[in-house]
CSV table of C-alpha atoms in Angstrom, one decimal:
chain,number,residue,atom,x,y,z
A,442,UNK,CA,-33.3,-40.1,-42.7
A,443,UNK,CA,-31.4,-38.4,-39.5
A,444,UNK,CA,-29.3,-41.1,-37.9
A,445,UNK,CA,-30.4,-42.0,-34.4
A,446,UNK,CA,-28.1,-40.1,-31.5
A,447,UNK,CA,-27.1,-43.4,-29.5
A,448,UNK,CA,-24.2,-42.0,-27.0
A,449,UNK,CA,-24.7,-40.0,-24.1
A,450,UNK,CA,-28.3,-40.4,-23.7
A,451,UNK,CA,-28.2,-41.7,-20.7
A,452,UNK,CA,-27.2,-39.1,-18.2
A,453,UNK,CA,-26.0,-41.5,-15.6
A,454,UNK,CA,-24.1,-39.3,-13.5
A,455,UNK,CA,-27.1,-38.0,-12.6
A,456,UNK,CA,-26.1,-34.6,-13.2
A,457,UNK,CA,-28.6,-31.8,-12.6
A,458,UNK,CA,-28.3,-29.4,-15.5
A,459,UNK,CA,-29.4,-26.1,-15.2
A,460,UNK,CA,-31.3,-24.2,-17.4
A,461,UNK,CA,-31.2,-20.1,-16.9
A,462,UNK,CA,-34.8,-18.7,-16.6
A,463,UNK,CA,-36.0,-16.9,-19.5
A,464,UNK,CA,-37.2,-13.1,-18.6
A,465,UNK,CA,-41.1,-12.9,-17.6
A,466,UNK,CA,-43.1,-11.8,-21.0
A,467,UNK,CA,-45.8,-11.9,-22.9
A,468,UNK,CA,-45.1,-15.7,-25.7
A,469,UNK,CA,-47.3,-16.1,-28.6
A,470,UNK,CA,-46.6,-17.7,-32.0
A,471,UNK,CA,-42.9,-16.5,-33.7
A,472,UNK,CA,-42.8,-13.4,-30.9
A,473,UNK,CA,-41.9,-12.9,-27.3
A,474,UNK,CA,-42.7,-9.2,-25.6
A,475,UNK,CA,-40.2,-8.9,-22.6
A,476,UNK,CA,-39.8,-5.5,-20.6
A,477,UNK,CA,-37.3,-3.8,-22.1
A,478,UNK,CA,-35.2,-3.2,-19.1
A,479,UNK,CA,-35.5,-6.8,-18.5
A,480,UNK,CA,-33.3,-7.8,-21.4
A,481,UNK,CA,-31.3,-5.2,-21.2
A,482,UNK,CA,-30.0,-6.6,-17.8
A,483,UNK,CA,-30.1,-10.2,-19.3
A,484,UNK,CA,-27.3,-8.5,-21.8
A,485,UNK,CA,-25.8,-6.6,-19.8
A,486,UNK,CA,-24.9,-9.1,-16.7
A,487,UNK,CA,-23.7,-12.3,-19.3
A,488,UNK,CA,-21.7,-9.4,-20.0
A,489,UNK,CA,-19.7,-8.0,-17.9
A,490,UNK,CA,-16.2,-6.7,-18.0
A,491,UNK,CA,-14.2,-6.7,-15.5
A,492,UNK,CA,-11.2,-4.3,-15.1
A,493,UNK,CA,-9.2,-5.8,-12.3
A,494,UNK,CA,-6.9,-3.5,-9.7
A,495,UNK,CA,-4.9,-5.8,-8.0
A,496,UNK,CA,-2.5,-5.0,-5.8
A,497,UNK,CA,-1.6,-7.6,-3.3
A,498,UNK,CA,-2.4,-11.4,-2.3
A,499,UNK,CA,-6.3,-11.4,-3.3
A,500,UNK,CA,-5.3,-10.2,-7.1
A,501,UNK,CA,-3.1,-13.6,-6.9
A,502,UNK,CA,-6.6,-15.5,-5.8
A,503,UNK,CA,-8.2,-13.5,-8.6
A,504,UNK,CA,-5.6,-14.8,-11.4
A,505,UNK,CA,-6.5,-18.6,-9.4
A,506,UNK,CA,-10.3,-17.2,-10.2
A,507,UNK,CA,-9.4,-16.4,-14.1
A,508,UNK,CA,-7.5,-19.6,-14.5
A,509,UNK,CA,-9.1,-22.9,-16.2
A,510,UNK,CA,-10.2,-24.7,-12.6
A,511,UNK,CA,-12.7,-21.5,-11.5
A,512,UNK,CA,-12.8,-20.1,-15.2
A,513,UNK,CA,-14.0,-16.6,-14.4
A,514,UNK,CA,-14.9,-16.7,-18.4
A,515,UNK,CA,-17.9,-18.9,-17.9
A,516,UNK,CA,-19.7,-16.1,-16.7
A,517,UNK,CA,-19.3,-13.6,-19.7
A,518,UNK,CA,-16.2,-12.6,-18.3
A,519,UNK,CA,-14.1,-13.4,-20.7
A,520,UNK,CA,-12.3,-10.4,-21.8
A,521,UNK,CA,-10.8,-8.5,-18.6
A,522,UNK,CA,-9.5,-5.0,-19.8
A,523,UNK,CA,-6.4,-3.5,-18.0
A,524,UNK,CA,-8.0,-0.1,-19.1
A,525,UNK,CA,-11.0,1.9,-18.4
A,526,UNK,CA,-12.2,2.2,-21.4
A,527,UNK,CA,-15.3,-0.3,-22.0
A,528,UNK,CA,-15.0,-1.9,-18.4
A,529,UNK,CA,-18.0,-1.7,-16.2
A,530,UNK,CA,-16.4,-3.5,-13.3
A,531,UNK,CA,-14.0,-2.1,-11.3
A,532,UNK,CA,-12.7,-5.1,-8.8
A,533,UNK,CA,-10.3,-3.9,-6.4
A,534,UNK,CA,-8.4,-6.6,-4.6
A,535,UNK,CA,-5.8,-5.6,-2.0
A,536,UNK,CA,-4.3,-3.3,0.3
A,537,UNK,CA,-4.9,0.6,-0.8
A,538,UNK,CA,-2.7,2.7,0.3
A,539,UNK,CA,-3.6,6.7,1.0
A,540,UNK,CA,-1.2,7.6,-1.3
A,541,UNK,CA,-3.2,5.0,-3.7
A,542,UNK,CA,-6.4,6.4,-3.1
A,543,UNK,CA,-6.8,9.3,-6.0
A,544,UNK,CA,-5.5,6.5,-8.5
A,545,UNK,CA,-8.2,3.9,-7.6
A,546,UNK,CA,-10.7,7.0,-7.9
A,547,UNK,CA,-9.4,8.2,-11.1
A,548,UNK,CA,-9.7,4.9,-12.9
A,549,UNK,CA,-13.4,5.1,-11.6
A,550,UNK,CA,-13.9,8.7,-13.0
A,551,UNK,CA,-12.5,7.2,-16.7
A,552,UNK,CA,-15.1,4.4,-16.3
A,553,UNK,CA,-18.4,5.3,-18.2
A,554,UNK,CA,-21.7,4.5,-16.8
A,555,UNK,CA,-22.9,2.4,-16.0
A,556,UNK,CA,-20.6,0.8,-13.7
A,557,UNK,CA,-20.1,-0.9,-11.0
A,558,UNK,CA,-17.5,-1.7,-7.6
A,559,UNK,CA,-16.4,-4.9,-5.9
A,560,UNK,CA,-14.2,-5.0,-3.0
A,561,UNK,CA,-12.5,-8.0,-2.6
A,562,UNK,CA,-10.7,-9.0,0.6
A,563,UNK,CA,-10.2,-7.3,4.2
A,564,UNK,CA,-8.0,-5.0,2.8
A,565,UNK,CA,-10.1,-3.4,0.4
A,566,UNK,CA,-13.4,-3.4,2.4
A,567,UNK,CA,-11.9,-2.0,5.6
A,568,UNK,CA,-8.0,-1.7,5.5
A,569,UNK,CA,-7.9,-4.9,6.8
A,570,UNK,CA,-5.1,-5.7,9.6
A,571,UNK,CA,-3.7,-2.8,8.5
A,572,UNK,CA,-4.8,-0.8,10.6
A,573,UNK,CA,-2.1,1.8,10.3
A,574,UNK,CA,-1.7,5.6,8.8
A,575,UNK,CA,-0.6,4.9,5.6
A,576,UNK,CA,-3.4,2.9,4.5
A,577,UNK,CA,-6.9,3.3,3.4
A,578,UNK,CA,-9.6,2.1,5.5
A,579,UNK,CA,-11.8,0.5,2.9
A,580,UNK,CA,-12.2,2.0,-0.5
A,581,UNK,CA,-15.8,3.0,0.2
A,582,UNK,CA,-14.1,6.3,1.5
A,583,UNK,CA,-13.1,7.0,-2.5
A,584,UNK,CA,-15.2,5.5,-4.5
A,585,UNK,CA,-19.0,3.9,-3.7
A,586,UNK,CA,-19.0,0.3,-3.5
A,587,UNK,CA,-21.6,-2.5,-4.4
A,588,UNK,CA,-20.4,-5.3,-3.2
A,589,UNK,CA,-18.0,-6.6,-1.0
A,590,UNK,CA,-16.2,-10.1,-1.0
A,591,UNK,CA,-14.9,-11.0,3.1
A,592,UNK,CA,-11.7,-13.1,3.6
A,593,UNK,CA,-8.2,-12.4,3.8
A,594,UNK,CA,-8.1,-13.6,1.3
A,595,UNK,CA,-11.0,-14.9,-0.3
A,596,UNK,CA,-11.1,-18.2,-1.5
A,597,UNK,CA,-11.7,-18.0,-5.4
A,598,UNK,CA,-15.1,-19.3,-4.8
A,599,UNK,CA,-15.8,-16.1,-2.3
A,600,UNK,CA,-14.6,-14.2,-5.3
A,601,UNK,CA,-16.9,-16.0,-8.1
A,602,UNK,CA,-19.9,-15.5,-5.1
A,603,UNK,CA,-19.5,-12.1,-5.5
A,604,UNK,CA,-19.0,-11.6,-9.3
A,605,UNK,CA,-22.6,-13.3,-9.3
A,606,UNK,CA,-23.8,-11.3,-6.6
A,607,UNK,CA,-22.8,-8.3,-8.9
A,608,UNK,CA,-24.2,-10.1,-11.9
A,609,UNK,CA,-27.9,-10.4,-9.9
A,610,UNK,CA,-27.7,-6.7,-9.2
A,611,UNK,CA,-26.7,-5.7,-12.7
A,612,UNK,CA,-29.9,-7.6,-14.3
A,613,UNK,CA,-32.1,-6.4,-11.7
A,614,UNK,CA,-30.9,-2.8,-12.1
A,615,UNK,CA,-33.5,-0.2,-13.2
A,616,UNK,CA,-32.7,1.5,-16.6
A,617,UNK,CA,-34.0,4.7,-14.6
A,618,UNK,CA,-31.6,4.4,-11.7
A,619,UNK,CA,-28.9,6.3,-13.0
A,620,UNK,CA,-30.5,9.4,-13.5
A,621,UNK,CA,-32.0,9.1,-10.1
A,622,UNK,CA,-31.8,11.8,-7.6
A,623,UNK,CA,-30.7,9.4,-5.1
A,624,UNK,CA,-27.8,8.1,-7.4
A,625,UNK,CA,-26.7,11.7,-7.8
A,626,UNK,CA,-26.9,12.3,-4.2
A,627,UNK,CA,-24.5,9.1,-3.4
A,628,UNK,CA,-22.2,10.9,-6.7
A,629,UNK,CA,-22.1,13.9,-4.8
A,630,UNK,CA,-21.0,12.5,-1.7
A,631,UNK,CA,-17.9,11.2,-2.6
A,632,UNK,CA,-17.4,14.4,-4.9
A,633,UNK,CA,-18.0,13.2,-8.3
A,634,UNK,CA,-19.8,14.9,-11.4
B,505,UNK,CA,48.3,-0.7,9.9
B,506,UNK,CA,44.9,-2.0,10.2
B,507,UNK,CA,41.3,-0.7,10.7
B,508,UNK,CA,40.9,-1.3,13.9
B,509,UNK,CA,38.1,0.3,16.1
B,510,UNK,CA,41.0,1.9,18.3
B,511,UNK,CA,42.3,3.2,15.4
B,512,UNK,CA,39.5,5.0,14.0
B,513,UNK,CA,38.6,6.4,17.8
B,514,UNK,CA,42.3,7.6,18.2
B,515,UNK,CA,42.4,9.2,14.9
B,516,UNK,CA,38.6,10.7,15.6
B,517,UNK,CA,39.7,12.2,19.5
B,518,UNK,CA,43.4,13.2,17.8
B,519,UNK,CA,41.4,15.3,15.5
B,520,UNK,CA,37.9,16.6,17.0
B,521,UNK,CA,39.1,15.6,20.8
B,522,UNK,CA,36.4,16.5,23.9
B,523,UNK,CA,33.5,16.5,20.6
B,524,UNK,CA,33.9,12.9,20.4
B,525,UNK,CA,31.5,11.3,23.0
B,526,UNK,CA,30.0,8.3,23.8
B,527,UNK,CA,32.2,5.5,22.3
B,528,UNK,CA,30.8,2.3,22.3
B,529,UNK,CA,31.3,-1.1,20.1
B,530,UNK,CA,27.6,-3.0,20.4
B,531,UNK,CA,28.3,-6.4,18.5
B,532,UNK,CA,32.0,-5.0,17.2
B,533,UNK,CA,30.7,-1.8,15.1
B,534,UNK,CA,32.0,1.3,16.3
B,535,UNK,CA,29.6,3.5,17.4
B,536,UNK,CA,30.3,7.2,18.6
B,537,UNK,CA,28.2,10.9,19.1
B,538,UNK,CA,29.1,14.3,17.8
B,539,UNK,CA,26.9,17.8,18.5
B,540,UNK,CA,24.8,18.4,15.7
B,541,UNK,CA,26.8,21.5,14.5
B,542,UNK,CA,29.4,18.9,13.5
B,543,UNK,CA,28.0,16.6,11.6
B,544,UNK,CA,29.3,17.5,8.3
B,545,UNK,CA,32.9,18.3,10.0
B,546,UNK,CA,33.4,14.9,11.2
B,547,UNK,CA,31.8,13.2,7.8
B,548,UNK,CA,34.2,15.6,5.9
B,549,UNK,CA,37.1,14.5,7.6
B,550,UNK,CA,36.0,10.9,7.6
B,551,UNK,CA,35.2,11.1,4.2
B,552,UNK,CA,38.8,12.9,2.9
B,553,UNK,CA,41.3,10.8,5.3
B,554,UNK,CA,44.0,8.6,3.2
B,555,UNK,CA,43.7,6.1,6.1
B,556,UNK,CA,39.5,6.1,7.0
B,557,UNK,CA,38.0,6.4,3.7
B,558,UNK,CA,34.7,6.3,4.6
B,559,UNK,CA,33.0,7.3,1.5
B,560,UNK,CA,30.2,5.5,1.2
B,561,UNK,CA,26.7,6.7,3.3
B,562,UNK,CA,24.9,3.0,3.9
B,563,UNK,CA,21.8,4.8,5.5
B,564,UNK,CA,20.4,7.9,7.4
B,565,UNK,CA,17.7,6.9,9.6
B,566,UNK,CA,16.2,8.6,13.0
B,567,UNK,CA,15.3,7.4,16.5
B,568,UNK,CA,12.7,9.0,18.8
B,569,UNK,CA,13.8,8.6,22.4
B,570,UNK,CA,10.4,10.6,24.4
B,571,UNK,CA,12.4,10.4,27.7
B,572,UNK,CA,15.3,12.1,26.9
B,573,UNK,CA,14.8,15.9,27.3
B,574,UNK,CA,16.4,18.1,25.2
B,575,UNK,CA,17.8,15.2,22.9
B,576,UNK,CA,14.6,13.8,21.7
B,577,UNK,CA,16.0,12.8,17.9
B,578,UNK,CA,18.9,10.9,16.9
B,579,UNK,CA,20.1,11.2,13.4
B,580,UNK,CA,21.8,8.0,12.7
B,581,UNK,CA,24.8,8.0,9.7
B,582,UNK,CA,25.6,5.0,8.6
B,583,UNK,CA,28.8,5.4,7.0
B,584,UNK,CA,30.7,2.2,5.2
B,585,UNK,CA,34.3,1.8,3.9
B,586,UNK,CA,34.3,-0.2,1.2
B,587,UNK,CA,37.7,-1.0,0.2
B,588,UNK,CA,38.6,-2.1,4.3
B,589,UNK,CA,35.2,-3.8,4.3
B,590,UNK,CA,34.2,-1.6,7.8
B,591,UNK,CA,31.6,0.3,9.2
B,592,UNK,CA,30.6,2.7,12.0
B,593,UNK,CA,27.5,4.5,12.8
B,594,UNK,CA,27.7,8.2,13.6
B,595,UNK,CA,24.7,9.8,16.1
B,596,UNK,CA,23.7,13.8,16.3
B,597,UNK,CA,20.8,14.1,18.8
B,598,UNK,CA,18.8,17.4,18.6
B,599,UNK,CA,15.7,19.0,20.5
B,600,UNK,CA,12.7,17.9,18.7
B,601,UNK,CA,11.6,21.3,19.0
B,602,UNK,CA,14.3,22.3,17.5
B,603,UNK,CA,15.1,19.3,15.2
B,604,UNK,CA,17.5,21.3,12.5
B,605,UNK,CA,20.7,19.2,11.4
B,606,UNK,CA,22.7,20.4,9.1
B,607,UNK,CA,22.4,18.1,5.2
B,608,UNK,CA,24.7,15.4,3.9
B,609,UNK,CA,23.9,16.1,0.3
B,610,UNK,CA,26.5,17.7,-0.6
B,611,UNK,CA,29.0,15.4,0.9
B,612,UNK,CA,26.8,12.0,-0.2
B,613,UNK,CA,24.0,12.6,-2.9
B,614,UNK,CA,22.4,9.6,-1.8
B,615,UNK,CA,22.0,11.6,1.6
B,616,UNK,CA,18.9,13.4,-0.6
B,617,UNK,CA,16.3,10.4,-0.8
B,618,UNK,CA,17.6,9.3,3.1
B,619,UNK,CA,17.0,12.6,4.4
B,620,UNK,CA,13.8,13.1,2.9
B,621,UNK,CA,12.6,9.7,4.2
B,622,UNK,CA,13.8,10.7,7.6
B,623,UNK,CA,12.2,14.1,7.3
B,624,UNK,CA,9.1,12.0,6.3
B,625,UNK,CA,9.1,9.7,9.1
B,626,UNK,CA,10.6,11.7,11.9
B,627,UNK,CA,9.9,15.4,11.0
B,628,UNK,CA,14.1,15.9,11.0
B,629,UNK,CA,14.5,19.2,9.4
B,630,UNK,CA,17.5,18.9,6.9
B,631,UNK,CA,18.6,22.4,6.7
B,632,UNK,CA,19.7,23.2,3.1
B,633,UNK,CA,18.4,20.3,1.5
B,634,UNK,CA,17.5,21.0,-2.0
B,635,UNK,CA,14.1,19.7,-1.7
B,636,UNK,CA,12.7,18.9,1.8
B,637,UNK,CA,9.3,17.6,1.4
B,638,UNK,CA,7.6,14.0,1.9
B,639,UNK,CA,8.7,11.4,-0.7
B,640,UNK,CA,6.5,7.9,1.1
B,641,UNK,CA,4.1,9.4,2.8
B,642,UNK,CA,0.8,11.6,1.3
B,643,UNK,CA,1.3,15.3,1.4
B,644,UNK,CA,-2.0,15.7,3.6
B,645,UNK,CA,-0.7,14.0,5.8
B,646,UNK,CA,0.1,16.7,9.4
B,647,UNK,CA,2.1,14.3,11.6
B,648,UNK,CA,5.3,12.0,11.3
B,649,UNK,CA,4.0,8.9,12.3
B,650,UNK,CA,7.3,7.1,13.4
B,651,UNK,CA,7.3,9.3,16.2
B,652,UNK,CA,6.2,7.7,19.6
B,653,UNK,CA,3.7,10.3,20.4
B,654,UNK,CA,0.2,8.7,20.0
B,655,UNK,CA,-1.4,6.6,22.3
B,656,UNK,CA,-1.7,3.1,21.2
B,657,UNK,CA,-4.7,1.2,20.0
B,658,UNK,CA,-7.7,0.7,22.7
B,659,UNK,CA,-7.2,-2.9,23.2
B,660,UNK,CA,-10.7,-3.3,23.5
B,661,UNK,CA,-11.7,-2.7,20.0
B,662,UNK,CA,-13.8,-5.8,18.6
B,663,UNK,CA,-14.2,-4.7,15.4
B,664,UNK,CA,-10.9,-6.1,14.0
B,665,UNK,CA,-11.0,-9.3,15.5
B,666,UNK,CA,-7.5,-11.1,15.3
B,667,UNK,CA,-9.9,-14.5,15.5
B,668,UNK,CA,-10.9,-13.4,11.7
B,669,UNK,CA,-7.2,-13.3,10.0
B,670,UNK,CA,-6.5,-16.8,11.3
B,671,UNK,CA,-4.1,-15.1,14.6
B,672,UNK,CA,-4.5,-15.5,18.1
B,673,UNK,CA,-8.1,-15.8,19.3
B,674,UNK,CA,-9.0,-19.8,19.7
B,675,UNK,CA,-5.7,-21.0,17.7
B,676,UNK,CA,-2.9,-22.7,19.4
């Protein structure tokens, strides 16, 4: 005989808990038919790794982001790789500098597909308040960008917004889009391939 | 005897005379101009004396004076003795058409990380340093930007808005 669960049944709190939506299919006894590209982003955005290039005050809000209060890891997360190799995030928080500039886009040239960009902070989005001749104005002029996180700097939660604004574009992504012409296109414009 | 600022200017006009000019003390450090062709004379001499000693370069840096004709750039030596504890600046000025000073590096070897830096900044050309190029800046890079030649920011711009980094704007 099971014995009876008698703690914690209450939920007195009150305390919504979520429940993530399961992909749109096709349910019948012992199998589920799913679109293929549809759990391939389910994978793919619980997923992600993030290689971090921090150089000023927002990659100090990002270690605040990693740390056990905001707990980056919840998200899939976990493993941030100081290296290219296996990371399709690139999140660039703070100032670039010109002479920066071929560095940020040769860490994005040794990323495989696919991949992705976050800006984080005035600084990398637009140069920020420095508005000078030794910095980049936003690191859209080196490398295409999908997302980018306002503030100077961003709280952690700004920076958490945007990892899950990343994470909805990653599951929504089409499994074509990559060999797209338009993709290409954007490649070509900033040089690549 | 002690290092007095007298004593370093009577020793400087005993030695170099009328090539000594404009002697000044702002906040105690002695101050003083030579023509660019004698830049390395003076440090030399400075730098060999029993008595001055001055054999340690603290900085080179460059001013940009646009008013002044003909003497657009000042090279600035910053020259320190170490075991009197005192220090004096040294000034060359130079057409910034023209804007060729003779190098320090073989006098100071630190002079060849300064000079590039000023080279960088100011567009001094260093003749007969070993390796004049950039050394902060990017390469691509066609102007020095410490020079007061460009027009400063439209002040109208509202695309940067000082409200957004928490300065100026509504804050008091």
């Amino acid at each position: 005989m099971a014995r009876p669960v008698q703690y914690n049944v209450k939920n007195e709190g009150g305390k919504v808990i979520t429940v993530a939506e399961m992909p749109e299919g096709y349910q019948g006894e012992g199998f589920f038919a799913a679109k293929l590209s549809d759990v391939v982003g389910l994978a793919r955005k619980n997923s992600i790794w993030p290689l971090p290039f921090a150089t000023s005050c927002c990659g100090i809000e990002f270690m605040a982001t990693m740390a056990s209060h905001y707990d980056l890891a919840r998200f899939g997360a976990e493993r941030v790789g100081f290296s290219p190799r296996q990371c399709d995030l690139l999140m660039v928080m703070g100032t670039i500098a010109k002479k920066m500039a071929p560095v940020v886009k040769q860490v994005y040239l040794q990323m495989a597909e696919p991949r992705w960009v976050i800006a984080v902070g005035a600084c990398a989005s637009s140069g920020g308040i420095f508005d000078t001749y030794s910095v980049l104005q936003g690191i859209d002029q080196v490398v295409p960008v999908d997302v980018y996180v306002p503030g100077c700097p961003p709280r952690p939660e700004a920076i958490l917004d945007g990892f899950m604004k990343i994470q909805e574009l990653v599951g929504k992504e089409d499994l074509r889009r990559r060999n797209s012409d338009r993709y290409k296109a954007l490649l070509e414009s900033y040089g690549i391939q | 005897m002690s290092m007095t600022n007298e004593y370093i200017q009577e020793r400087l006009v005993n030695q170099f005379g009328e090539a000594i000019s404009n002697i000044e003390a702002p906040y105690g450090m002695f101050s003083f101009e030579v023509p660019k062709e004698m830049n390395l004379k003076v440090m030399q001499f400075l730098f060999d004396d029993d008595q001055l000693k001055f054999r340690f370069l603290t900085d080179i840096c460059a001013v940009h004076y646009p008013d002044d004709k003909g003497r657009e750039l000042a090279v600035v030596y910053h020259l320190h003795n170490l075991e009197d504890n005192v220090r004096i600046r040294m000034k060359v000025f130079t057409d910034i058409n023209q804007p060729d000073v003779f190098t320090a590096t073989s006098l100071f070897s630190t002079a060849n990380w300064m000079e590039r830096e000023t080279y960088d900044f100011y567009g001094v050309n260093f003749v007969g340093h070993p390796n004049l190029k950039r050394i902060l800046n990017v390469d691509e890079m066609d102007y020095f930007p410490l020079r007061k030649e460009f027009p400063l920011e439209d002040q109208t711009r509202i695309d940067k808005d000082d409200e957004m980094f928490g300065r100026g704007g509504s804050i008091r």
